[in-house]
Short mmCIF file of C-alpha atoms and ligand atoms in Angstrom, two decimals:
data_model
loop_
_atom_site.label_atom_id
_atom_site.label_comp_id
_atom_site.label_asym_id
_atom_site.label_seq_id
_atom_site.Cartn_x
_atom_site.Cartn_y
_atom_site.Cartn_z
CA MET X 9 -35.84 33.79 -11.92
CA ASP X 10 -37.61 30.97 -10.16
CA ALA X 11 -34.40 29.74 -8.05
CA LEU X 12 -34.22 33.58 -6.74
CA ASN X 13 -38.16 33.66 -5.59
CA ARG X 14 -37.98 30.41 -3.84
CA ALA X 15 -34.74 31.20 -2.51
CA ILE X 16 -36.73 33.95 -1.21
CA GLU X 17 -40.24 32.11 -0.42
CA ASP X 18 -37.97 29.91 1.75
CA LEU X 19 -36.03 32.77 3.68
CA ARG X 20 -40.01 34.64 3.93
CA ALA X 21 -41.76 31.51 5.17
CA ARG X 22 -38.97 30.82 8.27
CA TYR X 23 -39.06 34.35 9.32
CA ALA X 24 -43.05 34.44 9.63
CA SER X 25 -43.05 31.25 11.79
CA ALA X 26 -40.67 33.10 13.76
CA ASN X 27 -42.48 35.74 14.53
CA PRO X 28 -46.04 35.11 14.88
CA LEU X 29 -46.38 37.99 17.12
CA SER X 30 -45.03 40.51 14.88
CA ALA X 31 -47.60 39.10 12.17
CA ALA X 32 -50.13 39.75 14.82
CA ALA X 33 -49.63 43.16 15.28
CA ASP X 34 -49.15 44.03 11.39
CA ARG X 35 -53.06 42.65 11.24
CA ASP X 36 -54.16 44.30 13.71
CA ALA X 37 -52.77 47.97 12.96
CA GLU X 38 -54.11 47.38 9.30
CA GLN X 39 -57.81 48.68 10.75
CA TYR X 40 -56.46 52.11 11.41
CA LEU X 41 -53.42 52.32 9.49
CA PRO X 42 -52.61 51.49 5.76
CA GLY X 43 -51.55 48.13 5.49
CA GLY X 44 -50.65 49.11 9.26
CA ASN X 45 -48.16 51.54 8.32
CA THR X 46 -47.43 55.60 8.56
CA ARG X 47 -44.06 55.47 6.75
CA THR X 48 -44.03 53.40 3.74
CA VAL X 49 -40.39 53.06 3.92
CA LEU X 50 -40.64 50.19 6.62
CA HIS X 51 -42.65 47.66 5.18
CA PHE X 52 -41.46 45.01 3.41
CA ASP X 53 -42.72 41.81 2.85
CA PRO X 54 -44.45 39.45 4.09
CA PHE X 55 -44.65 42.32 7.16
CA PRO X 56 -42.38 43.99 9.27
CA LEU X 57 -41.24 43.47 12.94
CA THR X 58 -42.94 45.28 15.43
CA MET X 59 -39.70 46.42 18.42
CA ALA X 60 -40.87 46.28 21.62
CA ARG X 61 -37.59 47.72 22.69
CA GLY X 62 -34.14 49.37 21.87
CA GLU X 63 -30.70 49.16 23.70
CA GLY X 64 -27.74 50.79 22.58
CA ALA X 65 -27.39 49.57 18.89
CA GLU X 66 -29.78 46.92 19.91
CA LEU X 67 -33.30 46.17 19.03
CA VAL X 68 -35.71 43.51 20.39
CA ASP X 69 -38.97 42.42 19.03
CA LEU X 70 -42.29 41.21 19.88
CA ASP X 71 -41.30 37.63 19.76
CA GLY X 72 -38.29 38.67 21.67
CA HIS X 73 -35.24 38.21 19.46
CA ARG X 74 -32.56 40.62 19.41
CA TYR X 75 -31.06 42.47 16.58
CA VAL X 76 -28.12 44.44 15.51
CA ASP X 77 -29.70 47.95 13.97
CA PHE X 78 -28.29 48.44 11.31
CA VAL X 79 -31.16 50.28 9.66
CA GLY X 80 -30.05 53.02 12.20
CA GLU X 81 -32.74 54.89 11.73
CA TYR X 82 -32.07 55.78 8.18
CA SER X 83 -28.78 57.32 9.64
CA ALA X 84 -30.98 59.55 12.39
CA GLY X 85 -29.81 56.60 14.90
CA LEU X 86 -26.36 57.69 15.37
CA PHE X 87 -26.73 57.92 18.98
CA GLY X 88 -28.71 54.28 19.15
CA HIS X 89 -31.87 54.01 21.48
CA SER X 90 -30.28 55.21 24.74
CA GLU X 91 -27.71 57.15 25.07
CA GLU X 92 -28.30 58.43 28.35
CA ALA X 93 -26.65 62.26 27.65
CA ILE X 94 -29.51 62.88 25.57
CA LYS X 95 -32.02 61.13 27.64
CA SER X 96 -31.21 63.17 30.72
CA ALA X 97 -31.37 66.18 28.56
CA VAL X 98 -34.63 65.20 27.13
CA ARG X 99 -35.64 64.70 31.10
CA CYS X 100 -34.29 67.93 32.33
CA ALA X 101 -36.65 70.17 29.53
CA LEU X 102 -39.53 68.35 30.37
CA ASP X 103 -39.28 69.22 33.99
CA GLY X 104 -38.36 72.30 32.81
CA GLY X 105 -42.04 72.48 31.19
CA VAL X 106 -43.00 72.41 27.15
CA VAL X 107 -44.85 74.22 24.89
CA MET X 108 -43.84 77.91 26.52
CA SER X 109 -44.75 80.07 23.36
CA ALA X 110 -41.48 81.77 23.51
CA PRO X 111 -37.62 81.75 22.42
CA THR X 112 -35.65 79.15 24.57
CA ALA X 113 -32.19 79.11 25.78
CA HIS X 114 -32.01 75.79 24.60
CA GLU X 115 -32.40 76.70 20.53
CA ARG X 116 -29.65 79.38 20.74
CA LYS X 117 -26.92 76.91 21.70
CA LEU X 118 -27.88 74.13 19.09
CA ALA X 119 -27.40 77.25 16.78
CA GLU X 120 -24.46 78.45 18.01
CA LEU X 121 -23.37 74.37 18.42
CA LEU X 122 -24.20 73.89 14.08
CA CYS X 123 -23.07 77.47 12.82
CA THR X 124 -19.33 77.19 14.82
CA ARG X 125 -19.18 73.53 13.16
CA PHE X 126 -20.33 73.55 9.72
CA PRO X 127 -18.04 75.94 7.47
CA ALA X 128 -21.14 77.20 5.07
CA ILE X 129 -23.43 77.83 8.19
CA ASP X 130 -23.52 81.60 9.80
CA GLN X 131 -27.15 81.35 10.66
CA VAL X 132 -29.85 78.84 10.57
CA ARG X 133 -33.33 78.69 11.03
CA PHE X 134 -34.97 74.84 12.78
CA CYS X 135 -38.02 73.39 11.86
CA ASN X 136 -39.78 69.91 12.44
CA SER X 137 -38.22 67.86 9.53
CA GLY X 138 -35.43 66.91 7.09
CA THR X 139 -38.66 67.44 4.34
CA GLU X 140 -39.33 70.60 5.64
CA ALA X 141 -35.81 72.03 5.78
CA ASN X 142 -35.71 71.51 1.98
CA ILE X 143 -38.87 73.01 0.77
CA TRP X 144 -37.76 75.79 2.96
CA ALA X 145 -34.22 76.04 1.26
CA LEU X 146 -36.28 75.82 -2.15
CA THR X 147 -38.81 78.25 -1.57
CA THR X 148 -35.47 80.51 0.14
CA ALA X 149 -33.85 79.94 -3.49
CA ARG X 150 -36.73 80.65 -6.13
CA GLN X 151 -37.72 83.71 -3.51
CA LEU X 152 -34.09 84.99 -3.54
CA THR X 153 -33.42 84.66 -7.16
CA GLY X 154 -37.14 85.59 -8.26
CA ARG X 155 -37.05 82.13 -10.63
CA LYS X 156 -38.78 78.76 -10.94
CA LYS X 157 -36.20 76.03 -12.07
CA ILE X 158 -34.86 73.41 -9.89
CA ILE X 159 -31.85 70.74 -10.89
CA VAL X 160 -32.44 67.81 -8.80
CA PHE X 161 -30.76 64.47 -9.29
CA ARG X 162 -32.27 61.51 -10.60
CA GLY X 163 -32.62 58.90 -7.97
CA ALA X 164 -31.80 61.87 -4.60
CA TYR X 165 -34.56 61.42 -2.03
CA HIS X 166 -34.84 64.90 -0.08
CA GLY X 167 -38.26 64.25 1.78
CA GLY X 168 -41.17 61.85 0.81
CA VAL X 169 -42.82 64.75 -1.15
CA ILE X 170 -39.16 65.59 -3.02
CA LYS X 171 -37.92 62.34 -4.27
CA PHE X 172 -37.15 61.18 -7.90
CA PRO X 173 -36.93 57.47 -7.94
CA ARG X 174 -37.07 54.96 -11.17
CA GLY X 175 -40.41 56.63 -12.34
CA HIS X 176 -42.29 59.25 -11.29
CA ASN X 177 -43.76 60.67 -7.80
CA ALA X 178 -46.95 61.31 -7.91
CA LEU X 179 -46.84 62.84 -4.55
CA ASN X 180 -44.20 65.16 -5.22
CA ILE X 181 -44.49 68.87 -4.91
CA PRO X 182 -45.18 70.59 -7.80
CA PHE X 183 -41.60 72.14 -8.11
CA ASP X 184 -40.33 73.28 -11.89
CA TYR X 185 -38.23 70.39 -11.61
CA VAL X 186 -35.19 69.58 -14.32
CA LEU X 187 -33.80 66.27 -13.84
CA ALA X 188 -30.09 65.33 -14.20
CA ASP X 189 -27.89 62.40 -13.73
CA PHE X 190 -24.93 62.35 -10.65
CA ASN X 191 -21.63 62.19 -10.99
CA ASP X 192 -22.04 62.66 -15.13
CA THR X 193 -19.95 66.29 -14.97
CA ASP X 194 -20.36 67.26 -18.66
CA GLY X 195 -23.84 66.74 -19.02
CA THR X 196 -24.96 68.70 -15.80
CA GLU X 197 -22.47 71.63 -16.55
CA ALA X 198 -24.47 71.80 -19.70
CA LEU X 199 -27.67 71.93 -18.22
CA ILE X 200 -27.24 74.59 -15.81
CA ASP X 201 -25.66 76.20 -18.42
CA GLN X 202 -28.51 75.48 -20.84
CA VAL X 203 -31.54 76.63 -18.20
CA GLY X 204 -29.02 79.76 -17.08
CA GLY X 205 -31.24 82.23 -16.45
CA GLU X 206 -34.33 80.49 -15.02
CA LEU X 207 -32.06 78.50 -12.42
CA ALA X 208 -32.96 78.91 -9.17
CA ALA X 209 -31.26 76.01 -7.27
CA VAL X 210 -29.24 73.03 -7.87
CA ILE X 211 -30.06 70.53 -4.47
CA VAL X 212 -27.52 67.71 -4.23
CA GLU X 213 -26.75 65.29 -0.89
CA PRO X 214 -23.28 65.21 -1.79
CA ILE X 215 -23.25 61.00 -1.01
CA LEU X 216 -26.61 60.17 -3.37
CA GLY X 217 -28.39 58.66 -0.76
CA ALA X 218 -31.43 56.73 -1.67
CA GLY X 219 -29.86 56.27 -5.07
CA GLY X 220 -27.06 53.78 -3.68
CA ASN X 221 -24.80 55.45 -1.64
CA ILE X 222 -22.66 56.70 -4.24
CA PRO X 223 -20.08 59.37 -3.42
CA GLY X 224 -19.76 62.54 -5.50
CA ASP X 225 -16.95 63.12 -6.65
CA ARG X 226 -15.11 65.74 -6.29
CA ALA X 227 -14.62 67.31 -10.03
CA PHE X 228 -18.58 66.55 -10.00
CA MET X 229 -19.19 68.82 -7.04
CA GLU X 230 -16.42 71.49 -8.00
CA MET X 231 -18.16 71.92 -11.25
CA LEU X 232 -21.57 72.61 -9.26
CA ARG X 233 -20.41 75.54 -7.10
CA GLU X 234 -18.99 76.71 -9.76
CA SER X 235 -21.45 76.54 -12.49
CA THR X 236 -24.71 77.52 -9.72
CA ARG X 237 -22.41 80.24 -9.02
CA LYS X 238 -22.04 81.24 -12.69
CA ALA X 239 -25.75 81.34 -13.33
CA GLY X 240 -26.46 83.26 -10.56
CA ALA X 241 -28.43 80.31 -8.86
CA LEU X 242 -28.51 79.08 -5.20
CA LEU X 243 -26.36 75.73 -4.29
CA ILE X 244 -28.01 73.28 -1.99
CA PHE X 245 -26.38 70.70 -0.02
CA ASP X 246 -29.13 68.32 1.69
CA GLU X 247 -26.62 67.00 4.46
CA MET X 248 -28.97 65.00 6.06
CA LYS X 249 -27.28 62.54 6.40
CA THR X 250 -23.52 63.12 5.10
CA SER X 251 -23.14 65.92 8.26
CA ARG X 252 -22.11 62.83 10.35
CA ILE X 253 -19.18 62.06 7.64
CA GLY X 254 -16.02 63.71 9.85
CA PRO X 255 -16.46 66.68 11.82
CA ALA X 256 -17.92 69.18 9.43
CA GLY X 257 -20.01 67.28 6.92
CA LEU X 258 -19.21 66.65 2.98
CA GLN X 259 -18.76 70.14 2.68
CA GLY X 260 -15.61 70.35 5.54
CA MET X 261 -14.12 67.60 3.84
CA LEU X 262 -14.24 68.29 0.39
CA GLY X 263 -13.94 72.67 1.09
CA ILE X 264 -17.04 73.55 -0.74
CA ASN X 265 -19.25 75.83 0.78
CA PRO X 266 -22.91 75.55 -0.64
CA ASP X 267 -25.43 78.90 -0.42
CA LEU X 268 -27.65 77.04 1.80
CA THR X 269 -27.13 73.79 3.69
CA THR X 270 -29.68 71.23 5.03
CA LEU X 271 -30.00 69.20 7.98
CA GLY X 272 -31.88 66.99 10.44
CA LYS X 273 -31.79 63.12 11.18
CA PHE X 274 -29.26 62.77 13.70
CA ILE X 275 -29.20 66.88 14.65
CA GLY X 276 -31.76 66.36 16.87
CA GLY X 277 -30.15 63.28 19.04
CA GLY X 278 -33.47 61.15 17.68
CA LEU X 279 -35.89 63.56 18.33
CA PRO X 280 -37.69 65.75 15.27
CA ILE X 281 -35.71 68.13 13.66
CA GLY X 282 -35.06 69.91 10.41
CA VAL X 283 -32.74 72.63 10.10
CA PHE X 284 -31.60 75.18 6.82
CA GLY X 285 -29.22 77.81 7.10
CA GLY X 286 -26.75 79.44 5.19
CA SER X 287 -24.82 82.76 4.86
CA ALA X 288 -25.68 85.46 7.36
CA GLU X 289 -26.61 87.88 4.09
CA ILE X 290 -29.27 84.70 2.57
CA MET X 291 -30.68 84.09 6.71
CA ALA X 292 -30.63 88.15 7.36
CA HIS X 293 -34.15 87.32 5.41
CA PHE X 294 -35.87 85.56 7.57
CA ASN X 295 -34.90 88.58 10.38
CA PRO X 296 -38.38 89.88 11.79
CA LYS X 297 -36.39 93.17 12.90
CA HIS X 298 -36.31 93.89 8.90
CA PRO X 299 -38.97 95.22 7.57
CA GLY X 300 -40.02 93.43 4.39
CA HIS X 301 -38.72 89.76 5.79
CA TRP X 302 -40.06 86.41 4.80
CA ASN X 303 -42.52 84.87 7.46
CA HIS X 304 -41.25 81.75 8.40
CA ALA X 305 -43.54 79.99 11.06
CA GLY X 306 -43.71 76.38 12.67
CA THR X 307 -45.54 75.69 15.76
CA PHE X 308 -43.04 73.16 17.06
CA ASN X 309 -39.42 74.79 15.68
CA ASN X 310 -37.88 75.19 19.21
CA ASP X 311 -39.82 72.42 20.78
CA VAL X 312 -37.75 72.00 23.66
CA CYS X 313 -37.22 68.26 23.88
CA SER X 314 -35.95 68.49 20.72
CA MET X 315 -33.39 71.38 20.57
CA ALA X 316 -32.20 69.99 24.22
CA ALA X 317 -31.66 66.73 22.97
CA GLY X 318 -29.38 68.58 19.85
CA CYS X 319 -27.55 70.43 22.39
CA ALA X 320 -26.58 67.23 24.21
CA ALA X 321 -25.98 65.08 20.94
CA MET X 322 -24.03 67.72 19.19
CA GLY X 323 -22.49 69.35 22.14
CA LYS X 324 -21.31 66.34 24.80
CA VAL X 325 -21.31 63.17 22.30
CA PHE X 326 -20.80 63.90 19.30
CA THR X 327 -17.97 66.42 19.39
CA PRO X 328 -15.83 67.02 15.92
CA GLN X 329 -13.20 64.77 17.23
CA ARG X 330 -15.47 62.27 18.25
CA ALA X 331 -17.15 62.52 14.86
CA GLN X 332 -13.33 62.26 13.46
CA GLU X 333 -12.49 58.58 15.18
CA PHE X 334 -16.27 57.54 14.37
CA PHE X 335 -15.54 58.03 10.42
CA GLU X 336 -11.99 56.29 10.47
CA TRP X 337 -13.61 53.39 12.58
CA SER X 338 -16.54 53.05 9.95
CA GLU X 339 -14.40 52.89 7.15
CA ALA X 340 -12.30 50.58 8.34
CA PHE X 341 -15.23 48.60 8.64
CA ARG X 342 -16.19 49.05 5.06
CA LEU X 343 -13.07 48.42 3.71
CA SER X 344 -12.82 45.08 5.28
CA LEU X 345 -16.09 44.03 4.09
CA ASN X 346 -14.78 44.76 0.37
CA GLU X 347 -11.57 42.61 1.50
CA LEU X 348 -14.55 39.91 2.41
CA PHE X 349 -15.92 40.33 -0.95
CA ALA X 350 -12.48 40.16 -3.16
CA ALA X 351 -11.25 37.41 -1.03
CA ARG X 352 -14.58 35.57 -1.32
CA ASP X 353 -14.70 36.25 -5.41
CA VAL X 354 -18.17 37.46 -5.45
CA PRO X 355 -19.76 40.22 -7.14
CA MET X 356 -20.92 41.99 -4.21
CA TYR X 357 -19.55 45.90 -3.04
CA ALA X 358 -20.14 48.16 -0.08
CA ASN X 359 -20.34 51.81 -1.47
CA GLY X 360 -20.56 55.09 0.41
CA MET X 361 -18.44 56.26 2.94
CA GLY X 362 -17.65 55.78 6.62
CA SER X 363 -20.76 55.29 8.73
CA ILE X 364 -22.95 55.15 5.39
CA ILE X 365 -22.78 51.89 3.20
CA ALA X 366 -25.47 50.31 0.42
CA LEU X 367 -24.58 47.09 -0.35
CA HIS X 368 -24.33 46.38 -4.11
CA PHE X 369 -24.68 43.33 -5.94
CA SER X 370 -21.12 44.52 -8.26
CA ARG X 371 -17.60 43.76 -8.44
CA GLU X 372 -16.92 47.73 -8.77
CA PRO X 373 -18.03 50.55 -6.95
CA THR X 374 -21.22 52.10 -7.93
CA GLU X 375 -20.57 55.80 -9.49
CA ARG X 376 -23.51 56.13 -11.26
CA THR X 377 -27.42 55.23 -10.51
CA SER X 378 -27.47 53.59 -14.33
CA ASP X 379 -24.76 51.20 -13.17
CA ILE X 380 -27.31 49.60 -10.72
CA ARG X 381 -28.41 46.71 -12.72
CA ALA X 382 -31.95 44.43 -12.20
CA GLY X 383 -29.91 42.54 -10.95
CA CYS X 384 -28.94 43.74 -7.70
CA GLN X 385 -32.27 44.96 -6.86
CA ALA X 386 -33.27 41.78 -7.61
CA MET X 387 -31.46 40.28 -5.08
CA ARG X 388 -31.79 42.88 -2.21
CA PRO X 389 -35.30 40.72 -0.37
CA LEU X 390 -32.82 37.94 -0.24
CA LEU X 391 -30.12 39.45 1.10
CA HIS X 392 -32.16 41.74 3.86
CA MET X 393 -34.24 38.87 4.91
CA ALA X 394 -31.18 36.13 5.29
CA LEU X 395 -29.37 38.72 7.53
CA LEU X 396 -32.79 39.44 9.26
CA LEU X 397 -32.80 36.02 10.32
CA GLU X 398 -28.99 35.98 11.62
CA GLY X 399 -30.04 38.78 13.95
CA VAL X 400 -28.71 41.64 11.62
CA SER X 401 -30.89 44.45 10.73
CA ILE X 402 -29.84 46.71 7.50
CA CYS X 403 -32.67 48.86 5.21
CA SER X 404 -34.64 46.30 3.03
CA ARG X 405 -32.69 48.35 0.09
CA GLY X 406 -29.39 47.33 1.13
CA ASP X 407 -27.86 50.08 3.22
CA LEU X 408 -26.15 50.02 6.48
CA PHE X 409 -25.71 52.66 8.94
CA LEU X 410 -23.17 52.39 11.64
CA SER X 411 -24.10 54.19 15.21
CA LEU X 412 -21.62 55.25 18.05
CA PRO X 413 -23.36 52.76 20.13
CA MET X 414 -21.61 49.82 18.21
CA THR X 415 -18.71 47.55 19.33
CA ALA X 416 -16.31 45.69 17.30
CA ASP X 417 -18.67 42.61 18.15
CA HIS X 418 -21.53 44.33 16.99
CA LEU X 419 -19.62 44.73 13.32
CA SER X 420 -18.48 41.50 13.32
CA ARG X 421 -21.86 39.79 13.75
CA ALA X 422 -22.60 41.80 10.63
CA HIS X 423 -19.46 40.54 8.81
CA ASP X 424 -19.83 36.87 9.71
CA ALA X 425 -23.79 36.79 8.41
CA LEU X 426 -22.35 38.06 4.83
CA ASP X 427 -19.75 35.41 5.52
CA ARG X 428 -22.80 32.39 5.66
CA PHE X 429 -24.98 34.38 3.25
CA ILE X 430 -22.14 34.22 0.38
CA ASP X 431 -21.27 30.55 1.94
CA ARG X 432 -24.82 29.89 0.82
CA TYR X 433 -25.92 31.73 -1.83
CA LYS X 434 -22.87 32.87 -4.05
CA PRO X 435 -23.51 30.37 -6.91
CA LEU X 436 -27.26 31.85 -6.87
CA ILE X 437 -26.08 35.15 -6.97
CA SER X 438 -23.85 34.85 -10.41
CA GLU X 439 -26.66 33.09 -11.64
CA VAL X 440 -29.15 35.82 -10.87
CA LEU X 441 -26.79 38.94 -12.18
CA ARG X 442 -26.42 36.64 -15.39
CA ALA X 443 -30.04 36.11 -15.87
CA TYR X 444 -30.92 39.90 -15.15
CA SER X 445 -28.04 41.24 -17.73
N1 PMP H 520 -33.13 64.69 2.50
C1 PMP H 520 -32.33 62.95 2.65
C2 PMP H 520 -31.08 63.14 2.38
C3 PMP H 520 -32.92 62.09 3.22
O1 PMP H 520 -32.42 60.51 3.62
C4 PMP H 520 -34.00 62.40 4.38
C5 PMP H 520 -35.01 61.20 4.95
N2 PMP H 520 -34.53 59.81 4.53
C6 PMP H 520 -35.17 63.38 4.02
C7 PMP H 520 -33.74 64.51 3.20
C8 PMP H 520 -36.35 63.94 4.78
O2 PMP H 520 -36.12 63.92 5.93
P1 PMP H 520 -36.88 63.36 6.73
O3 PMP H 520 -37.70 62.08 6.54
O4 PMP H 520 -36.74 63.74 8.26
O5 PMP H 520 -38.51 64.40 6.52
#
């Protein structure tokens, strides 16, 4: 599509000339980091912005431009960049000394906050990332059931080495995966039945995140609960992102209790963390006071900074009441975007739920990954670059994550930037969708 490529190249040229210091920082970093990068998702062409600082819900880059941050660290940035309660908890933890090679009061407190909040979690273990939490959950399921197969969904992301994009991820941990289609209730039910006695677990994100922020429909999620129980397999909810939806995550909202839940991202208040937890019966296998227990290691599992930040974040800031209010506030914003798209008669849709949003180039909500058209994917670099040049930073793949320090003014800036994007590109959007259909 020449017209689309020209439009993208035009924006990239403006971006490059507006950001000479970020361009230089990118070139400089290439000597010691492949492509100047240590986290692939942060790369986009022609080069990513190097950030100088973050304040509240805003970021300032090396060249001095200010952005409303809707990337929100892919949802880990729920508290923004400078929440006082979290900063002072970390300072206090540092003052008390680090690496003490012993339990501290912090992890006990954070464990209590999580277990009393999420209905399916009686006990937890901490680790350092969401990827790690999912690895522990999957190996726990395999060990507990004595089975090897794991059902996963096309488009799902459960970590850098547990992801299932279109095509093959060469670096995946070689578990015995069986792929299913998210929201395909009948097909997945039949598959669970078929794998039956070999199935250790089904792992699912209740809103398929990397696949386009597609909410799981109720019948699908209920079927997963019933069918895994019938097969004697574990149901694992990866609530890394969705735990921010309402006071008790999607498990609370749906009233469905998985066997294991994994958490991470914002739970550590912006510091590294991973969590896996479930019933007291399952978690008892990790009890070192029992003979034959399973060893769960990790030098930084109870890192005082992450634990203290998590306590402040979940105990003082993101209380259950604040979570409910934030969900309602962000859901109203998502709906307002869809009103804008309908009023402008443009094929765009804000998928997702509450503060977890993905912009799709489609008139309808996206319910299956197979509904995402090549034209929609092709439009994304244009949208990303156009909004960035307006001071609105979203994920290059089209996701937006709202954060607690955002104000109505931040939301208006995104709304208005989208309105101008439509002014400028409405005919091109239709042309691209037609060309790729
Ligand atoms: N699961 C989901 C649903 C995620 O979104 C992510 C991170 N994007 C992970 C797992 C992995 O978490 P981490 O990056 O902390 O390893």
